[in-house]
Amino acid sequence: MIIGLDDTDSKDGMCTTYLLAVLIEKLNAYGKVKDYPLLIRLNPNIKYKTRGNAALAMELELKDRNDAQKVMELVIETVEKMAVFSEENTNPGIVFIGNPTPRLNKDLSEFSLRAVQDVLEIREAKELLIRHEISHKGYKNERGLIGALAAAGFSLCGLPDHTYELIAYREQKKYGSLREIDPGTVWSADAATHPDTWDTVDIENKRIVFAPHSSDPILFGIRGRDEEAVRKAFSMIRSEPVERYLVYRTNQNTDMHLINATIHEVRNDRSYILSGTISKSPRTIMGGHIIFGLSENGAHIECTAFEPTKGFRRIIRELMIGDEVTVFGSVKAETLNLEKIKVNRLKRVELRNPVCCGKRMKSMGKEQGKRCQKCGAITKERVIETLPRNISEGFYEVPPCARRHLSKPLIRFPFQGS
Ligand code: ATP
């Protein structure tokens, strides 16, 4: 039986991953989780999300098929006990898939991918649930059914790419208090397991980034390429007592949200890979954000490196009109928020007015030639000049402290040997 769950959490209390971890313990009596539970990140631009737009699923291998009803009741009872129904934006959804068919497989693989890349309506989830006679329970406006069905869909159809995260949970009495984690052991764990684990620390910004600051049940999460790597890092970290922990398989750090497109196809609230030429120089706006214009085939979009992307902005500032780049990121309010950039070709030369008497000659008007304002010399020709460039062609990414859950770090790209 596949169980999908979503939208049980609140900003300062529950977290759906914790609910699943508790549920797995309760379900032990009825069966075992096959493989790994799934932690799925859906479209990061959805306005209804509490934090990281996560949805959860697991496949339970039942000891006895006759227990299916009891299992469903236990899941419903646990969600009803633990979900934060009082929060306006919490609309839980639970989905149970018992007897998959090839048709369901096809419909769900499309639906699940759209939940990561697109914006769905609640009625689309309900329509699929009813058409395929899938047992489900939605609460309040039932929005959680979208995420629950999408996560269950990935459990059924598999993930095209995946990573792992070990999440450690706090004792309940500690919720809301400062997290006690020995920083030295975190840096050592990262040093011993990187690049098989990543985003535990941010070396450039000298920060530990694997622990949230909110008052939720998560103590920290270790991301990595396999269970062995995240477990090894976990074993090295000293901290306050861990109430429980769980290793999830996840679509985090896979770039699954990105759609290959042209600029004129772009829509708000989706995420893209776009290629083009810099058409407006980078400029710094209030708050330290940097914006440049990107054009391709007459279409134009603004791209922004926000202040929290820290040192990444140094690269963006160096771009010039005429550089050819590929950008990766989410589009909101007609602006692409940069997660990564690939500089394909830097403009290295430029036609400019010649220098005479130590100063650049001035144009005398259209097709009138150029004149030296000091000695009066006149020339028709412009000269080719080499531009001093302080960056090289290649990939650049935001630092770990600014990485979004779905963003694939460069260490996971094949040219990095992983
Ligand atoms: P956390 O990550 O802290 O557990 P959250 O950020 O996952 O919280 P939710 O409380 O789950 O946020 O809220 C997100 C809501 O948006 C859910 O109801 C989910 O079903 C819905 N949703 C997710 N993806 C989409 C989508 N692509 N289109 C429309 N609705 C979506």
Coordinates of N, CA and C in Angstrom, one line a residue, residues 164-287:
Y164 N 19.6 11.6 -1.0 CA 19.1 11.2 0.3 C 19.2 12.3 1.4
E165 N 18.3 12.3 2.3 CA 18.5 13.2 3.5 C 18.2 12.4 4.7
L166 N 19.1 12.6 5.7 CA 18.8 12.0 7.0 C 18.4 13.2 7.9
I167 N 17.1 13.0 8.4 CA 16.6 14.1 9.2 C 16.5 13.6 10.7
A168 N 17.2 14.4 11.6 CA 17.2 14.1 13.0 C 16.1 15.0 13.7
Y169 N 15.3 14.4 14.6 CA 14.3 15.2 15.2 C 14.6 15.4 16.7
R170 N 14.1 16.5 17.2 CA 14.3 16.9 18.6 C 13.4 16.2 19.6
E171 N 13.8 16.2 20.8 CA 12.8 15.8 21.9 C 11.8 16.9 22.0
Q172 N 10.5 16.6 22.3 CA 9.4 17.5 22.3 C 9.7 18.7 23.2
K173 N 10.3 18.4 24.4 CA 10.5 19.4 25.4 C 11.5 20.5 24.9
K174 N 12.2 20.2 23.9 CA 13.2 21.2 23.4 C 12.6 22.1 22.3
Y175 N 11.4 21.8 21.8 CA 10.9 22.6 20.8 C 10.9 24.1 21.2
G176 N 11.3 25.0 20.3 CA 11.3 26.4 20.6 C 12.6 26.9 21.2
S177 N 13.4 26.0 21.8 CA 14.7 26.4 22.4 C 15.8 26.4 21.4
L178 N 16.9 27.0 21.8 CA 18.1 27.1 20.9 C 18.6 25.7 20.6
R179 N 18.9 25.3 19.4 CA 19.4 23.9 19.1 C 20.8 23.8 19.7
E180 N 21.1 22.7 20.4 CA 22.4 22.5 20.9 C 23.1 21.5 20.0
I181 N 24.0 22.0 19.2 CA 24.8 21.1 18.3 C 26.2 21.6 18.4
D182 N 27.1 20.6 18.6 CA 28.6 21.0 18.7 C 29.1 21.3 17.3
P183 N 29.4 22.6 17.1 CA 29.8 23.1 15.8 C 31.1 22.4 15.2
G184 N 32.0 22.1 16.1 CA 33.3 21.5 15.7 C 33.0 20.1 15.0
T185 N 32.1 19.4 15.6 CA 31.8 18.0 15.1 C 31.0 18.1 13.7
V186 N 30.3 19.2 13.5 CA 29.6 19.4 12.3 C 30.6 19.7 11.2
W187 N 31.6 20.5 11.5 CA 32.6 20.9 10.4 C 33.4 19.6 10.1
S188 N 33.7 18.8 11.2 CA 34.5 17.6 10.9 C 33.7 16.6 10.1
A189 N 32.4 16.5 10.4 CA 31.6 15.5 9.7 C 31.5 15.9 8.2
D190 N 31.4 17.2 8.0 CA 31.4 17.7 6.6 C 32.7 17.4 5.9
A191 N 33.8 17.7 6.6 CA 35.2 17.4 6.0 C 35.4 16.0 5.7
A192 N 34.8 15.1 6.5 CA 35.0 13.6 6.3 C 34.1 13.0 5.2
T193 N 33.1 13.7 4.9 CA 32.1 13.1 4.0 C 31.8 13.9 2.7
H194 N 32.2 15.1 2.6 CA 32.0 15.9 1.4 C 33.0 15.4 0.3
P195 N 32.6 15.2 -0.9 CA 31.4 15.6 -1.6 C 30.3 14.6 -1.6
D196 N 30.4 13.5 -0.8 CA 29.3 12.6 -0.8 C 28.1 13.1 0.0
T197 N 28.4 14.1 0.9 CA 27.3 14.9 1.5 C 27.6 16.3 1.1
W198 N 26.6 17.2 1.2 CA 26.8 18.6 0.9 C 25.8 19.4 1.6
D199 N 26.0 20.7 1.6 CA 25.1 21.7 2.2 C 24.9 21.5 3.7
T200 N 25.9 20.9 4.4 CA 25.9 20.8 5.8 C 26.5 22.1 6.4
V201 N 27.6 22.6 5.7 CA 28.2 23.9 6.1 C 28.4 24.7 4.8
D202 N 28.6 26.0 5.1 CA 28.9 26.9 3.9 C 30.3 27.5 4.2
I203 N 31.3 26.9 3.5 CA 32.7 27.3 3.9 C 33.0 28.7 3.6
E204 N 32.6 29.2 2.4 CA 32.9 30.6 2.0 C 32.2 31.6 3.0
N205 N 31.0 31.3 3.5 CA 30.3 32.2 4.4 C 30.5 31.8 5.9
K206 N 31.4 30.8 6.1 CA 31.7 30.3 7.5 C 30.4 30.1 8.3
R207 N 29.5 29.3 7.8 CA 28.2 29.1 8.5 C 27.9 27.6 8.4
I208 N 27.2 27.2 9.5 CA 26.6 25.8 9.5 C 25.2 26.0 9.0
V209 N 24.8 25.3 7.9 CA 23.5 25.6 7.3 C 22.5 24.4 7.3
F210 N 22.9 23.3 8.0 CA 22.0 22.1 8.0 C 20.9 22.1 9.0
A211 N 20.8 23.1 9.9 CA 19.8 23.2 11.0 C 18.9 24.3 10.8
P212 N 17.6 24.1 10.9 CA 16.7 25.3 10.8 C 16.7 26.2 12.0
H213 N 16.1 27.3 11.9 CA 16.1 28.2 13.1 C 14.7 28.3 13.7
S214 N 13.7 27.7 13.0 CA 12.3 27.8 13.5 C 12.1 26.8 14.6
S215 N 10.9 26.9 15.2 CA 10.6 26.1 16.4 C 9.9 24.8 16.0
D216 N 10.4 24.2 14.9 CA 9.8 22.9 14.5 C 10.5 21.7 15.0
P217 N 10.1 20.5 14.8 CA 10.7 19.3 15.4 C 12.1 18.9 14.8
I218 N 12.5 19.6 13.7 CA 13.7 19.1 13.1 C 14.9 19.7 13.8
L219 N 15.9 18.8 14.1 CA 17.1 19.2 14.7 C 18.1 19.6 13.6
F220 N 18.3 18.7 12.7 CA 19.1 19.0 11.5 C 18.8 18.0 10.4
G221 N 19.3 18.3 9.2 CA 19.1 17.3 8.1 C 20.5 17.2 7.3
I222 N 20.9 16.0 7.0 CA 22.2 15.8 6.3 C 21.8 15.3 4.9
R223 N 22.3 16.0 3.9 CA 22.0 15.6 2.5 C 23.2 15.0 1.9
G224 N 22.9 13.9 1.1 CA 24.0 13.2 0.5 C 23.6 12.3 -0.6
R225 N 24.6 11.6 -1.2 CA 24.4 10.8 -2.4 C 23.9 9.4 -2.1
D226 N 24.1 9.0 -0.8 CA 23.6 7.6 -0.4 C 23.4 7.6 1.1
E227 N 22.8 6.5 1.5 CA 22.5 6.3 2.9 C 23.8 6.2 3.7
E228 N 24.8 5.5 3.2 CA 26.1 5.3 3.9 C 26.7 6.7 4.2
A229 N 26.7 7.6 3.3 CA 27.4 8.9 3.5 C 26.7 9.7 4.5
V230 N 25.3 9.8 4.5 CA 24.6 10.6 5.4 C 24.7 10.0 6.8
R231 N 24.7 8.6 6.9 CA 24.9 8.0 8.2 C 26.2 8.2 8.8
K232 N 27.3 8.2 7.9 CA 28.6 8.4 8.4 C 28.7 9.8 9.1
A233 N 28.2 10.8 8.3 CA 28.2 12.2 8.9 C 27.5 12.3 10.2
F234 N 26.3 11.7 10.2 CA 25.4 11.7 11.4 C 26.2 11.1 12.6
S235 N 26.9 10.0 12.4 CA 27.6 9.3 13.5 C 28.7 10.2 14.1
M236 N 29.1 11.2 13.4 CA 30.2 12.1 13.9 C 29.7 13.3 14.6
I237 N 28.4 13.6 14.5 CA 27.9 14.9 15.1 C 27.4 14.7 16.5
R238 N 27.9 15.6 17.4 CA 27.5 15.5 18.8 C 26.4 16.7 19.0
S239 N 25.3 16.3 19.7 CA 24.2 17.3 19.8 C 23.4 17.0 21.0
E240 N 22.3 17.8 21.2 CA 21.3 17.4 22.2 C 20.7 16.1 21.8
P241 N 20.0 15.4 22.7 CA 19.4 14.1 22.3 C 18.6 14.1 21.1
V242 N 18.7 13.1 20.3 CA 17.9 13.0 19.1 C 16.7 12.1 19.4
E243 N 15.5 12.6 19.3 CA 14.3 11.7 19.6 C 14.2 10.6 18.7
R244 N 14.4 10.8 17.4 CA 14.3 9.8 16.3 C 15.0 10.4 15.1
Y245 N 15.3 9.5 14.1 CA 15.8 10.0 12.9 C 15.3 9.1 11.8
L246 N 15.4 9.6 10.5 CA 14.9 8.8 9.4 C 15.7 9.2 8.2
V247 N 16.0 8.2 7.3 CA 16.7 8.5 6.1 C 15.6 8.5 5.0
Y248 N 15.5 9.6 4.2 CA 14.5 9.7 3.1 C 15.2 9.6 1.8
R249 N 14.6 9.1 0.8 CA 15.0 9.3 -0.6 C 14.2 10.5 -1.0
T250 N 14.9 11.3 -1.8 CA 14.3 12.6 -2.1 C 14.6 13.1 -3.5
N251 N 13.8 14.0 -4.0 CA 14.1 14.7 -5.3 C 14.9 16.0 -5.0
Q252 N 15.3 16.2 -3.8 CA 16.0 17.5 -3.5 C 17.3 17.4 -4.3
N253 N 17.8 18.6 -4.6 CA 19.1 18.7 -5.3 C 19.2 18.0 -6.6
T254 N 18.1 17.9 -7.4 CA 18.1 17.2 -8.7 C 17.7 18.2 -9.8
D255 N 17.3 19.4 -9.5 CA 16.9 20.3 -10.6 C 15.6 19.9 -11.3
M256 N 14.8 19.0 -10.6 CA 13.6 18.5 -11.2 C 12.6 19.6 -11.5
H257 N 12.7 20.7 -10.8 CA 11.7 21.8 -11.0 C 12.0 22.6 -12.3
L258 N 13.2 22.5 -12.9 CA 13.5 23.3 -14.0 C 13.0 22.8 -15.4
I259 N 12.4 23.7 -16.2 CA 11.9 23.4 -17.5 C 12.8 24.1 -18.5
N260 N 13.3 23.3 -19.5 CA 14.1 23.9 -20.6 C 13.1 24.6 -21.5
A261 N 13.4 25.9 -21.7 CA 12.4 26.7 -22.5 C 13.1 27.9 -23.1
T262 N 12.3 28.6 -24.0 CA 12.8 29.9 -24.5 C 12.2 31.0 -23.7
I263 N 12.8 32.2 -23.8 CA 12.3 33.3 -22.9 C 10.8 33.6 -23.2
H264 N 10.4 33.5 -24.5 CA 9.0 33.9 -24.7 C 8.0 32.9 -24.2
E265 N 8.5 31.7 -23.8 CA 7.5 30.7 -23.2 C 7.3 30.9 -21.7
V266 N 8.1 31.7 -21.1 CA 8.2 31.8 -19.7 C 6.9 32.3 -19.0
R267 N 6.5 31.6 -17.9 CA 5.3 32.0 -17.2 C 5.7 32.2 -15.7
N268 N 5.1 33.1 -15.0 CA 5.4 33.3 -13.6 C 5.1 32.0 -12.8
D269 N 5.8 31.9 -11.7 CA 5.6 30.8 -10.8 C 6.1 29.4 -11.3
R270 N 6.8 29.4 -12.3 CA 7.5 28.2 -12.8 C 9.0 28.4 -12.8
S271 N 9.8 27.4 -13.0 CA 11.3 27.5 -12.9 C 11.9 27.0 -14.2
Y272 N 12.9 27.7 -14.7 CA 13.4 27.4 -16.0 C 14.9 27.3 -16.2
I273 N 15.3 26.8 -17.3 CA 16.7 26.9 -17.9 C 16.5 27.7 -19.1
L274 N 17.2 28.9 -19.2 CA 17.0 29.8 -20.4 C 18.4 30.2 -20.9
S275 N 18.5 30.2 -22.2 CA 19.8 30.7 -22.8 C 19.5 32.0 -23.5
G276 N 20.5 32.9 -23.5 CA 20.4 34.2 -24.2 C 21.6 35.0 -24.1
T277 N 21.5 36.3 -24.5 CA 22.6 37.2 -24.5 C 22.3 38.3 -23.5
I278 N 23.3 38.7 -22.7 CA 23.1 39.8 -21.8 C 22.7 41.1 -22.6
S279 N 21.6 41.7 -22.3 CA 21.2 42.9 -23.1 C 21.1 44.1 -22.2
K280 N 21.1 44.0 -20.9 CA 21.2 45.1 -20.0 C 22.2 44.8 -18.9
S281 N 23.1 45.8 -18.8 CA 24.2 45.5 -17.8 C 23.7 45.3 -16.4
P282 N 24.5 44.5 -15.6 CA 24.1 44.3 -14.2 C 24.1 45.6 -13.5
R283 N 23.0 45.8 -12.7 CA 23.0 47.0 -11.8 C 22.5 46.6 -10.4
T284 N 23.0 47.3 -9.4 CA 22.7 47.0 -8.0 C 21.5 47.8 -7.6
I285 N 20.5 47.2 -7.0 CA 19.3 48.0 -6.6 C 19.3 47.9 -5.0
M286 N 18.3 48.7 -4.5 CA 18.2 48.8 -3.0 C 18.2 47.4 -2.4
G287 N 18.9 47.1 -1.3 CA 18.9 45.9 -0.7 C 20.1 45.0 -1.1

